[in-house]
Coordinates of C-alpha atoms and ligand atoms in Angstrom, one line a residue:
Chain A
M242 CA 23.4 43.1 215.1
K243 CA 24.9 40.2 216.9
E244 CA 23.0 38.8 219.8
G245 CA 24.6 38.9 223.2
F246 CA 24.2 36.3 226.0
S247 CA 20.7 35.9 227.1
D248 CA 19.4 36.6 230.6
P249 CA 18.9 33.2 232.4
K250 CA 15.5 34.4 233.5
S251 CA 14.3 35.5 230.0
F252 CA 11.3 33.8 228.6
K253 CA 13.1 32.5 225.5
R254 CA 15.7 30.8 227.7
R255 CA 13.1 29.3 230.0
A256 CA 11.0 28.0 227.1
R257 CA 14.0 26.3 225.7
E258 CA 14.9 24.7 229.0
V259 CA 11.4 23.5 229.5
K260 CA 11.3 22.0 226.0
E261 CA 14.6 20.1 226.6
L262 CA 13.3 18.8 229.9
L263 CA 10.1 17.6 228.3
I264 CA 11.9 15.8 225.5
K265 CA 14.3 14.2 228.0
S266 CA 11.4 13.0 230.2
I267 CA 9.6 11.5 227.2
L268 CA 12.7 9.6 226.1
F269 CA 13.4 8.5 229.7
C270 CA 9.8 7.1 230.0
C271 CA 10.2 5.1 226.7
A272 CA 13.5 3.6 227.9
A273 CA 12.2 2.9 231.4
S274 CA 9.0 1.2 230.1
S275 CA 10.9 -1.7 228.7
V276 CA 12.8 -2.1 232.0
L277 CA 9.5 -1.9 233.9
I278 CA 7.9 -4.5 231.7
T279 CA 10.8 -6.9 232.2
F280 CA 10.5 -6.5 235.9
G281 CA 6.8 -7.0 235.7
V282 CA 7.2 -10.3 233.9
V283 CA 9.8 -11.5 236.4
W284 CA 7.5 -10.5 239.3
T285 CA 4.5 -12.3 237.9
L286 CA 6.6 -15.4 237.4
L287 CA 8.1 -15.4 240.8
K288 CA 4.9 -14.5 242.6
E289 CA 3.4 -17.8 241.5
A290 CA 6.6 -19.8 241.4
L291 CA 7.9 -19.2 244.8
P292 CA 4.9 -20.6 246.8
F293 CA 5.6 -23.8 244.8
F294 CA 8.7 -24.4 247.0
Q295 CA 6.6 -24.4 250.2
E296 CA 5.1 -27.7 248.9
V297 CA 8.1 -29.2 247.1
S298 CA 11.6 -29.3 248.5
F299 CA 14.6 -28.0 246.4
G300 CA 16.1 -31.5 246.7
Q301 CA 13.2 -33.1 245.0
F302 CA 13.0 -30.4 242.5
L303 CA 16.6 -30.7 241.4
F304 CA 17.3 -34.5 241.9
D305 CA 14.1 -36.3 241.1
T306 CA 14.4 -38.1 237.9
E307 CA 10.7 -37.8 236.9
W308 CA 8.4 -35.0 236.1
T309 CA 4.8 -36.0 236.7
P310 CA 3.1 -33.1 238.5
L311 CA -0.4 -34.1 237.4
F312 CA -0.3 -37.7 238.3
E313 CA -1.6 -39.3 241.5
D314 CA 1.9 -39.7 242.8
P315 CA 3.4 -36.4 241.6
K316 CA 7.1 -36.1 241.0
Y317 CA 8.8 -32.8 240.3
G318 CA 12.2 -33.5 238.9
I319 CA 12.8 -30.4 236.8
M320 CA 16.0 -31.8 235.3
T321 CA 14.0 -33.9 233.0
L322 CA 12.6 -30.8 231.3
V323 CA 16.0 -29.1 231.5
S324 CA 17.7 -32.0 229.8
G325 CA 15.1 -31.9 227.0
T326 CA 15.5 -28.2 226.6
L327 CA 19.3 -28.4 226.5
L328 CA 19.3 -31.4 224.2
T329 CA 17.0 -29.8 221.5
T330 CA 18.9 -26.4 221.9
F331 CA 22.2 -28.1 221.4
I332 CA 21.0 -30.0 218.3
A333 CA 19.6 -26.8 216.9
L334 CA 22.8 -24.9 217.5
T335 CA 25.0 -27.5 215.8
V336 CA 22.9 -26.7 212.7
A337 CA 22.4 -22.9 213.1
I338 CA 25.8 -21.8 214.2
P339 CA 27.9 -23.4 211.5
L340 CA 25.4 -22.8 208.7
G341 CA 24.5 -19.3 209.9
T342 CA 28.2 -18.3 210.1
I343 CA 29.1 -19.8 206.7
T344 CA 26.1 -18.1 205.1
A345 CA 27.2 -14.8 206.6
V346 CA 30.7 -15.2 205.4
F347 CA 29.4 -16.0 201.9
L348 CA 27.0 -13.0 201.9
S349 CA 29.5 -10.6 203.3
E350 CA 32.8 -11.7 201.7
Y351 CA 32.1 -13.7 198.6
C352 CA 28.9 -12.9 196.7
S353 CA 28.2 -10.0 194.5
A354 CA 25.7 -7.3 195.5
N355 CA 23.2 -8.7 193.0
V356 CA 23.3 -12.2 194.5
R357 CA 23.0 -10.8 197.9
E358 CA 19.9 -8.9 197.0
I359 CA 18.2 -12.1 196.0
L360 CA 19.6 -14.3 198.8
K361 CA 18.8 -12.2 201.7
P362 CA 15.0 -12.0 201.3
V363 CA 14.9 -15.7 200.7
L364 CA 16.8 -16.3 203.8
E365 CA 14.6 -14.0 205.8
L366 CA 11.7 -16.0 204.5
L367 CA 13.0 -18.9 206.6
A368 CA 12.3 -16.8 209.7
A369 CA 8.9 -15.8 208.4
V370 CA 7.5 -19.3 208.2
P371 CA 5.2 -19.9 211.1
T372 CA 6.6 -22.2 213.7
V373 CA 3.6 -24.6 213.6
V374 CA 4.5 -25.2 210.0
Y375 CA 8.0 -26.1 211.0
G376 CA 6.7 -28.4 213.7
Y377 CA 4.6 -30.4 211.2
F378 CA 7.5 -30.3 208.7
A379 CA 9.7 -31.9 211.3
L380 CA 7.1 -34.5 212.3
L381 CA 5.7 -35.5 208.9
F382 CA 8.7 -35.0 206.6
V383 CA 12.0 -34.9 208.5
T384 CA 11.3 -37.7 210.9
P385 CA 10.2 -40.2 208.2
L386 CA 13.2 -39.3 206.2
L387 CA 15.6 -39.8 209.1
Q388 CA 13.9 -43.1 210.0
K389 CA 15.1 -44.4 206.6
I390 CA 18.7 -43.9 207.8
I391 CA 18.2 -44.5 211.6
P392 CA 15.5 -47.2 211.9
D393 CA 15.6 -46.9 215.8
L394 CA 14.3 -43.3 215.6
A395 CA 11.1 -42.8 217.5
S396 CA 8.3 -41.0 215.7
F397 CA 8.5 -38.2 218.2
N398 CA 12.1 -37.4 218.8
A399 CA 14.5 -34.7 219.8
L400 CA 16.7 -35.0 216.8
S401 CA 14.4 -33.9 214.0
A402 CA 12.8 -31.2 216.2
G403 CA 16.2 -29.9 217.0
L404 CA 17.4 -30.0 213.4
V405 CA 14.4 -28.2 212.0
M406 CA 14.6 -25.6 214.8
G407 CA 18.2 -25.1 213.8
V408 CA 17.2 -24.3 210.2
M409 CA 14.6 -21.9 211.5
I410 CA 17.3 -20.1 213.5
I411 CA 19.8 -19.8 210.7
P412 CA 18.6 -16.4 209.5
Y413 CA 18.8 -14.9 213.0
V414 CA 22.4 -16.0 213.3
S415 CA 23.4 -15.2 209.7
S416 CA 21.9 -11.8 209.5
L417 CA 23.5 -10.4 212.7
T418 CA 26.8 -12.1 211.9
E419 CA 26.8 -10.6 208.4
D420 CA 26.1 -7.1 209.8
A421 CA 29.0 -7.6 212.2
M422 CA 31.4 -8.7 209.4
R423 CA 30.4 -5.9 207.1
A424 CA 31.1 -3.4 209.9
V425 CA 34.8 -4.5 210.0
P426 CA 36.7 -1.6 208.5
V427 CA 37.8 -2.0 204.9
Y428 CA 41.4 -1.2 205.8
L429 CA 41.7 -4.5 207.7
R430 CA 40.3 -6.4 204.8
E431 CA 42.7 -4.7 202.4
G432 CA 45.6 -5.1 204.8
S433 CA 45.1 -8.8 204.8
L434 CA 44.6 -9.2 201.1
A435 CA 47.6 -7.0 200.4
L436 CA 49.7 -9.5 202.2
G437 CA 48.7 -12.1 199.7
A438 CA 45.9 -13.7 201.7
S439 CA 43.1 -15.3 199.9
N440 CA 39.4 -14.3 200.5
F441 CA 39.0 -17.4 202.6
Q442 CA 42.0 -16.7 204.8
T443 CA 41.0 -13.1 205.1
S444 CA 37.4 -14.1 206.1
F445 CA 38.4 -16.5 208.8
K446 CA 41.6 -15.2 210.1
V447 CA 40.9 -11.4 210.1
I448 CA 37.3 -10.6 209.5
V449 CA 35.6 -13.2 211.8
P450 CA 38.0 -12.5 214.7
S451 CA 37.6 -8.7 214.3
A452 CA 33.8 -9.0 214.2
F453 CA 33.8 -11.4 217.1
S454 CA 31.8 -9.4 219.6
G455 CA 29.0 -8.9 217.1
I456 CA 29.1 -12.5 216.2
A457 CA 28.9 -13.5 219.8
S458 CA 25.7 -11.4 220.1
A459 CA 24.3 -13.3 217.0
Y460 CA 25.1 -16.6 218.7
V461 CA 23.5 -15.6 222.0
L462 CA 20.4 -14.5 220.1
G463 CA 20.4 -17.9 218.4
I464 CA 20.7 -19.7 221.7
S465 CA 17.8 -17.6 223.2
R466 CA 15.6 -18.4 220.3
A467 CA 16.4 -22.1 220.6
L468 CA 15.8 -22.2 224.3
G469 CA 12.5 -20.4 224.0
E470 CA 11.1 -22.2 220.9
T471 CA 7.9 -23.9 221.7
M472 CA 5.8 -25.1 218.8
V473 CA 8.4 -27.2 216.9
V474 CA 9.3 -29.2 220.0
A475 CA 5.8 -29.5 221.3
I476 CA 4.7 -31.0 218.0
A477 CA 7.7 -33.0 216.9
A478 CA 9.6 -34.0 220.0
G479 CA 6.7 -35.6 221.9
L480 CA 5.5 -34.6 225.3
Q481 CA 7.4 -37.0 227.5
P482 CA 9.7 -35.6 230.1
R483 CA 12.8 -37.8 230.3
L484 CA 16.1 -37.3 232.0
S485 CA 18.2 -38.3 229.0
F486 CA 20.3 -36.9 226.3
N487 CA 19.4 -39.4 223.7
P488 CA 18.4 -37.5 220.6
L489 CA 16.6 -40.5 219.1
E490 CA 13.9 -40.7 221.9
S491 CA 11.0 -38.4 222.5
T492 CA 11.5 -35.7 225.1
E493 CA 9.8 -32.6 226.5
T494 CA 11.2 -29.1 226.9
L495 CA 10.3 -26.5 229.5
T496 CA 8.3 -24.5 226.9
A497 CA 6.5 -27.6 225.5
Y498 CA 5.5 -28.5 229.1
I499 CA 4.1 -25.0 229.6
V500 CA 1.8 -25.1 226.5
Q501 CA 0.8 -28.7 227.3
V502 CA -0.5 -27.9 230.7
S503 CA -1.8 -24.5 229.8
M504 CA -4.2 -26.1 227.4
G505 CA -5.9 -28.2 230.1
D506 CA -7.8 -26.2 232.7
L507 CA -5.9 -26.3 235.9
P508 CA -7.5 -24.6 238.9
Q509 CA -5.7 -21.4 239.7
G510 CA -3.5 -21.7 242.8
S511 CA -3.2 -25.5 242.5
I512 CA 0.3 -27.0 242.5
G513 CA -0.1 -28.0 238.8
Y514 CA -0.8 -24.4 238.0
K515 CA 2.2 -23.2 239.9
T516 CA 4.5 -25.6 237.9
I517 CA 3.8 -23.5 234.8
Y518 CA 5.4 -20.5 236.5
V519 CA 8.2 -22.6 237.9
A520 CA 9.0 -23.9 234.4
G521 CA 8.8 -20.4 233.1
S522 CA 11.1 -19.1 235.7
V523 CA 13.7 -21.8 235.0
L524 CA 13.5 -20.9 231.3
L525 CA 14.0 -17.3 232.0
L526 CA 17.0 -18.1 234.2
F527 CA 18.6 -20.0 231.4
T528 CA 18.1 -17.2 228.9
L529 CA 19.5 -14.8 231.3
V530 CA 22.5 -16.8 232.1
F531 CA 23.4 -17.2 228.4
N532 CA 22.9 -13.5 227.8
L533 CA 25.2 -12.7 230.7
I534 CA 27.8 -15.1 229.3
G535 CA 27.5 -13.4 225.9
Q536 CA 27.9 -10.0 227.4
R537 CA 31.0 -11.1 229.4
I538 CA 32.6 -12.6 226.2
R539 CA 31.8 -9.4 224.4
S540 CA 33.3 -7.0 226.9
R541 CA 36.4 -9.2 227.3
V542 CA 37.0 -9.2 223.5
E543 CA 36.4 -5.5 223.3
K544 CA 38.8 -4.8 226.2
K545 CA 41.4 -7.0 224.5
A546 CA 41.0 -5.1 221.2
K547 CA 41.8 -1.8 223.0
Chain B
M127 CA 74.1 8.6 189.2
V128 CA 74.7 5.6 187.0
E129 CA 71.7 4.0 185.3
K130 CA 70.4 1.3 187.6
S131 CA 68.6 -1.9 186.6
K132 CA 64.8 -1.7 186.6
K133 CA 62.7 -3.5 189.1
A134 CA 59.4 -2.6 187.5
E135 CA 58.2 -0.4 184.7
V136 CA 54.8 1.1 183.9
L137 CA 54.1 1.1 180.2
N138 CA 51.3 3.3 178.8
L139 CA 49.0 2.6 181.7
S140 CA 45.5 4.0 181.8
F141 CA 42.9 3.1 184.4
G142 CA 39.4 4.3 185.5
Y143 CA 36.9 3.3 188.1
S144 CA 34.2 3.3 185.5
P145 CA 34.8 2.7 181.8
A146 CA 33.9 6.2 180.8
V147 CA 36.3 8.2 183.0
K148 CA 40.0 7.5 183.0
V149 CA 41.5 8.6 186.3
I150 CA 45.1 8.0 185.2
R151 CA 46.1 8.3 181.6
S152 CA 49.0 6.8 179.6
I153 CA 51.5 6.6 182.4
N154 CA 55.1 5.6 181.7
L155 CA 57.3 5.2 184.7
P156 CA 60.4 3.2 185.4
I157 CA 61.1 2.0 189.0
Y158 CA 64.7 1.3 189.6
Q159 CA 66.0 -1.5 191.8
N160 CA 67.0 -0.6 195.4
T161 CA 65.8 3.0 195.2
V162 CA 63.0 5.0 196.7
T163 CA 60.7 6.6 194.1
A164 CA 58.3 9.3 195.3
L165 CA 54.9 10.0 193.7
I166 CA 53.8 13.6 194.3
G167 CA 51.0 15.7 193.0
P168 CA 47.9 17.6 194.2
S169 CA 45.1 15.7 195.9
G170 CA 42.9 13.7 193.5
C171 CA 45.5 13.5 190.8
G172 CA 45.5 9.7 190.8
K173 CA 48.6 8.8 192.9
S174 CA 46.8 6.2 195.1
T175 CA 45.1 4.9 192.0
L176 CA 48.4 4.3 190.3
L177 CA 50.0 2.8 193.4
R178 CA 47.1 0.4 193.8
C179 CA 47.5 -0.9 190.3
F180 CA 50.9 -2.3 191.4
N181 CA 49.3 -4.9 193.7
R182 CA 46.0 -5.3 191.8
M183 CA 44.1 -3.8 194.7
H184 CA 41.5 -2.5 192.3
D185 CA 40.5 -6.1 191.5
L186 CA 38.8 -6.3 194.9
Y187 CA 36.1 -4.0 193.7
G188 CA 34.4 -5.7 190.8
Q189 CA 35.3 -5.9 187.2
V190 CA 38.1 -3.6 186.3
K191 CA 40.0 -3.0 183.2
Y192 CA 43.7 -2.0 183.2
E193 CA 44.9 -0.7 179.9
G194 CA 48.7 -0.9 179.4
E195 CA 51.2 -2.8 181.4
I196 CA 53.2 -2.9 184.6
K197 CA 56.2 -5.2 184.0
L198 CA 57.9 -6.7 187.0
Y199 CA 61.6 -7.6 186.5
P200 CA 63.6 -9.8 186.3
E201 CA 60.6 -12.0 185.4
S202 CA 59.5 -9.4 182.8
V203 CA 55.8 -10.4 183.5
N204 CA 53.0 -8.0 183.0
I205 CA 51.4 -8.2 186.4
L206 CA 48.2 -6.5 185.1
S207 CA 47.5 -9.3 182.7
S208 CA 44.3 -11.1 183.3
T209 CA 46.2 -14.4 183.2
V210 CA 48.3 -13.4 186.2
D211 CA 46.8 -14.3 189.6
P212 CA 46.4 -11.2 191.7
I213 CA 47.3 -13.1 194.9
E214 CA 50.7 -14.1 193.4
V215 CA 51.2 -10.4 192.5
R216 CA 50.5 -9.4 196.2
M217 CA 52.9 -12.1 197.3
K218 CA 55.7 -10.2 195.5
V219 CA 54.5 -6.6 196.0
G220 CA 53.9 -5.5 199.6
M221 CA 51.9 -2.5 200.7
V222 CA 51.7 -0.1 203.7
F223 CA 48.6 2.0 204.0
Q224 CA 48.1 5.6 205.0
K225 CA 46.4 4.7 208.3
P226 CA 48.2 2.1 210.3
N227 CA 46.0 -1.0 210.1
P228 CA 47.4 -3.7 212.5
F229 CA 45.1 -6.8 212.8
P230 CA 43.4 -7.2 216.2
K231 CA 46.0 -9.8 217.1
S232 CA 49.3 -9.9 219.0
I233 CA 52.4 -8.1 217.7
F234 CA 53.9 -11.5 216.9
E235 CA 50.8 -12.8 215.0
N236 CA 50.6 -9.6 213.0
I237 CA 54.0 -10.2 211.5
A238 CA 53.6 -13.9 211.3
Y239 CA 50.3 -13.5 209.3
G240 CA 51.9 -13.1 205.9
L241 CA 54.0 -16.1 206.5
R242 CA 51.2 -18.3 207.7
V243 CA 49.2 -17.2 204.7
R244 CA 52.0 -18.6 202.6
G245 CA 51.6 -21.9 204.3
I246 CA 54.8 -21.6 206.3
K247 CA 54.5 -23.5 209.6
K248 CA 58.0 -24.0 210.8
R249 CA 58.1 -22.4 214.2
S250 CA 61.8 -21.5 214.3
Y251 CA 61.6 -19.9 210.8
I252 CA 58.7 -17.8 211.8
D253 CA 60.4 -16.8 215.1
D254 CA 63.5 -15.7 213.3
K255 CA 61.5 -13.9 210.6
V256 CA 59.5 -11.9 213.1
E257 CA 62.6 -10.8 215.0
D258 CA 64.4 -10.0 211.8
S259 CA 61.5 -7.9 210.4
L260 CA 61.0 -6.0 213.6
K261 CA 64.7 -5.2 213.7
K262 CA 64.5 -4.0 210.1
A263 CA 61.5 -1.8 210.9
G264 CA 63.4 -0.4 213.9
L265 CA 60.8 -1.7 216.3
W266 CA 62.5 -4.6 217.9
D267 CA 63.9 -2.8 220.9
E268 CA 60.6 -1.3 221.8
V269 CA 58.5 -4.5 221.6
S270 CA 60.8 -7.5 222.1
S271 CA 59.5 -8.0 225.6
R272 CA 55.8 -7.9 224.7
L273 CA 55.6 -9.7 221.4
H274 CA 52.5 -11.6 222.5
T275 CA 50.5 -8.6 223.6
S276 CA 47.9 -6.8 221.5
A277 CA 49.2 -4.7 218.6
A278 CA 46.4 -2.3 219.3
A279 CA 48.2 -1.0 222.4
L280 CA 51.1 0.4 220.3
S281 CA 51.3 4.1 219.5
G282 CA 50.4 5.3 216.0
G283 CA 54.0 5.5 214.9
Q284 CA 54.8 2.1 216.3
Q285 CA 51.8 0.6 214.6
Q286 CA 52.9 2.0 211.3
R287 CA 56.4 0.5 211.8
L288 CA 54.7 -2.7 212.7
C289 CA 52.8 -2.6 209.4
I290 CA 56.1 -2.0 207.6
A291 CA 57.6 -5.0 209.5
R292 CA 54.6 -7.0 208.5
A293 CA 55.1 -6.2 204.9
L294 CA 58.8 -6.9 205.1
A295 CA 58.4 -10.3 206.7
T296 CA 57.2 -11.7 203.4
E297 CA 60.3 -10.4 201.6
P298 CA 58.5 -8.4 198.9
D299 CA 60.3 -7.4 195.7
L300 CA 58.6 -4.1 195.7
L301 CA 57.2 -2.2 198.7
L302 CA 54.3 0.3 198.1
L303 CA 53.7 3.0 200.7
D304 CA 50.7 5.3 200.4
E305 CA 51.3 8.4 202.5
P306 CA 52.9 6.3 205.3
T307 CA 53.6 9.2 207.6
S308 CA 50.6 11.4 207.1
A309 CA 48.9 10.2 210.2
L310 CA 52.1 10.5 212.3
D311 CA 53.9 13.1 214.4
P312 CA 57.2 14.6 213.3
I313 CA 59.3 12.3 215.4
S314 CA 57.7 9.1 214.2
T315 CA 57.9 10.5 210.7
A316 CA 61.6 11.2 211.0
H317 CA 62.0 7.6 212.3
I318 CA 60.3 6.1 209.3
E319 CA 62.2 8.3 206.8
E320 CA 65.5 7.0 208.3
L321 CA 64.1 3.6 208.0
L322 CA 63.4 4.0 204.3
A323 CA 67.1 4.9 203.6
E324 CA 68.1 1.6 205.3
L325 CA 65.4 -0.5 203.7
K326 CA 66.2 0.4 200.2
K327 CA 69.3 -1.7 200.5
S328 CA 67.1 -4.8 200.4
V329 CA 63.8 -3.7 198.8
T330 CA 62.6 -1.4 196.1
I331 CA 60.3 1.3 197.4
L332 CA 57.5 3.3 195.7
M333 CA 55.9 5.9 197.9
V334 CA 53.1 8.4 197.7
T335 CA 53.6 11.5 199.7
H336 CA 52.2 15.0 200.2
N337 CA 55.3 16.1 202.0
L338 CA 57.6 17.6 199.5
H339 CA 60.5 17.8 201.9
Q340 CA 60.0 14.2 202.6
A341 CA 60.2 13.4 198.9
A342 CA 63.3 15.6 198.5
R343 CA 65.0 14.0 201.6
T344 CA 64.2 10.4 201.1
A345 CA 63.5 9.7 197.5
D346 CA 66.1 9.0 194.8
Y347 CA 63.6 9.6 192.1
T348 CA 60.4 11.7 192.0
A349 CA 57.4 11.5 189.7
F350 CA 55.0 14.5 189.6
M351 CA 51.4 13.7 188.6
Y352 CA 48.7 16.2 187.7
L353 CA 45.1 15.5 186.9
G354 CA 45.8 11.9 185.9
D355 CA 48.9 12.5 183.8
L356 CA 52.5 11.9 184.7
I357 CA 54.0 15.3 184.1
E358 CA 57.6 14.8 185.0
F359 CA 59.9 12.1 186.3
G360 CA 63.5 12.3 187.2
E361 CA 66.1 12.2 190.0
S362 CA 64.8 14.0 193.0
D363 CA 67.7 16.5 193.0
Q364 CA 66.8 17.5 189.5
I365 CA 63.0 17.7 190.1
F366 CA 63.3 19.8 193.2
T367 CA 66.1 22.2 192.0
N368 CA 65.7 22.3 188.3
P369 CA 62.3 21.1 187.1
K370 CA 61.9 21.0 183.3
E371 CA 58.1 21.5 183.3
Q372 CA 56.4 24.7 184.4
R373 CA 53.6 22.8 186.2
T374 CA 56.2 20.9 188.3
E375 CA 57.8 24.1 189.2
N376 CA 54.5 25.7 190.2
Y377 CA 53.7 22.8 192.4
I378 CA 57.0 22.5 194.2
T379 CA 57.2 26.2 194.8
G380 CA 53.6 26.3 196.1
R381 CA 52.4 28.6 193.3
F382 CA 49.7 26.6 192.0
G383 CA 47.5 27.3 189.0
Ligands
ATP202 N1 36.9 3.9 194.6 C1 36.8 4.9 193.7 N2 35.7 5.0 192.9 C2 35.5 6.0 192.1 N3 36.4 7.0 191.9 C3 37.5 7.0 192.7 C4 37.7 6.0 193.6 N4 38.9 6.2 194.3 C5 39.3 7.4 193.8 N5 38.5 7.9 192.8 C6 38.7 9.1 192.1 O1 39.9 9.0 191.3 C7 40.6 10.2 191.4 C8 42.0 10.0 191.8 O2 41.9 9.5 193.2 P1 43.2 9.1 194.0 O3 42.7 8.5 195.3 O4 44.1 8.2 193.2 O5 43.9 10.5 194.2 P2 45.2 10.8 195.1 O6 46.2 11.4 194.1 O7 45.7 9.6 195.8 O8 44.7 11.9 196.1 P3 45.1 12.1 197.6 O9 46.4 12.8 197.6 O10 44.0 13.0 198.1 O11 45.1 10.8 198.3 C9 39.8 11.2 192.2 O12 39.1 12.0 191.3 C10 38.9 10.3 192.9 O13 37.6 11.0 193.1
MG203 MG1 45.7 9.0 197.9

């Protein structure tokens, strides 16, 4: 016998509705928790950071050219730390973006399945090496090596820290880029090759542009990693805040400053203590801005493709 | 009809995706210059497989072995030979796919793509060629005012004509079409069928189709394939009115088995 439509008040119907509701609530809670945690982090940061500006004016904060919060005559020029952060990030990206993209093109378009099976785990190993190890690698191996070519290079410098950081980020960029390229439908690849295009032309004129929104995400992740990286710069770039973009000198990033002062014991509530949160907030702001830019690029590209 | 000169010829061709299983077997098929040849047959009989031998598409997927030859005239070169560069083959043999596949670029850049790939940079030549190909594909009037807008915004039928224009821009000797109208509505289909009649004045066409009326209407010659074998080849009139083979007759009359 076929079943008819059930009575909306029947037990079976009720039970199913309650179950659906339960599942939906659990899923919602999981999704909401990550949002809540993000807000929690932002709130903790701002709670300590905002009182800082009762003691230090915005003008000093933005335009002072020194950052010496723990000295007798404290200066709070955040731009010193910002310049150090942007400099090391920029150096890292000049390594990670080209090499990561080329690696992805090779993995996705050129190499055989066998080679890929070997290469990918090796590449992922680059991301598995602890960052302290990278830090000492930069300080004790890369810097001396570079000093042979550039005698002026300081023993703590932005250049080798940035370069090593770049190598560290390659797998993040390459693996997401490769996924995006492999997701490009096969009929576009065949369409290009059928017109007599070489693999190289197909990769860079059709596949990369088609995968652009995914590739943009990969780059944004790379940028976020570079901005937030701490150990390598703390160890190899020195701990000297400096308003300069000279890669040969030592410098200090926002993150490196945070670990540096966190290791001393600053009294809670003191202005030095608050600077930690201020630096953290600025860092968060940068990551946020880059993520938003990435999202804008992505949605623009997606709109264009439609 | 008088015997025409051959543009290409399949000689004793066998091909399989793995060494053990041959998907097409000992195919012999002439392709006459400036004609439309239709490949028909039930699903899975190897039509696409045969078509994709003509531009060495199978080479993209690992080590493949073609047995037999496809000769391209007037050079009389076996394009399946391992000494022939597949890219050079694809420069001479264009292809249009079942699903319209415009690149995510502008209409203009889609057509210019094949020229740029060949290293052509001269702006005026590319401009002329784009206009010329769009006219040949019957798309010029519809898109001439928006050449630099995205090709993705075109309708399915327009996209397919764009793909035809894209293939024509590079002046192929032979144009392969794999079910070019199966994703299109009847009006777009009729449009493309008219187009084929016009195009064969300048290019030789080999087309896979499931639409027997389409084959009868547009093709000068028809080849019937069944389970990897070429059963019968002849002028379309003869194949559709007076087939010699029983299996051909069963297929075109819809009595299969
Ligand atoms: N990439 C592939 N790898 C392995 N086998 C394949 C591949 N492509 C097709 N085949 C097999 O080869 C045979 C012929 O396929 P083909 O695509 O040439 O058929 P077709 O005549 O074009 O069919 P349709 O009309 O459905 O498009 C089929 O049995 C199919 O399963
Ligand atoms: Mg097919």
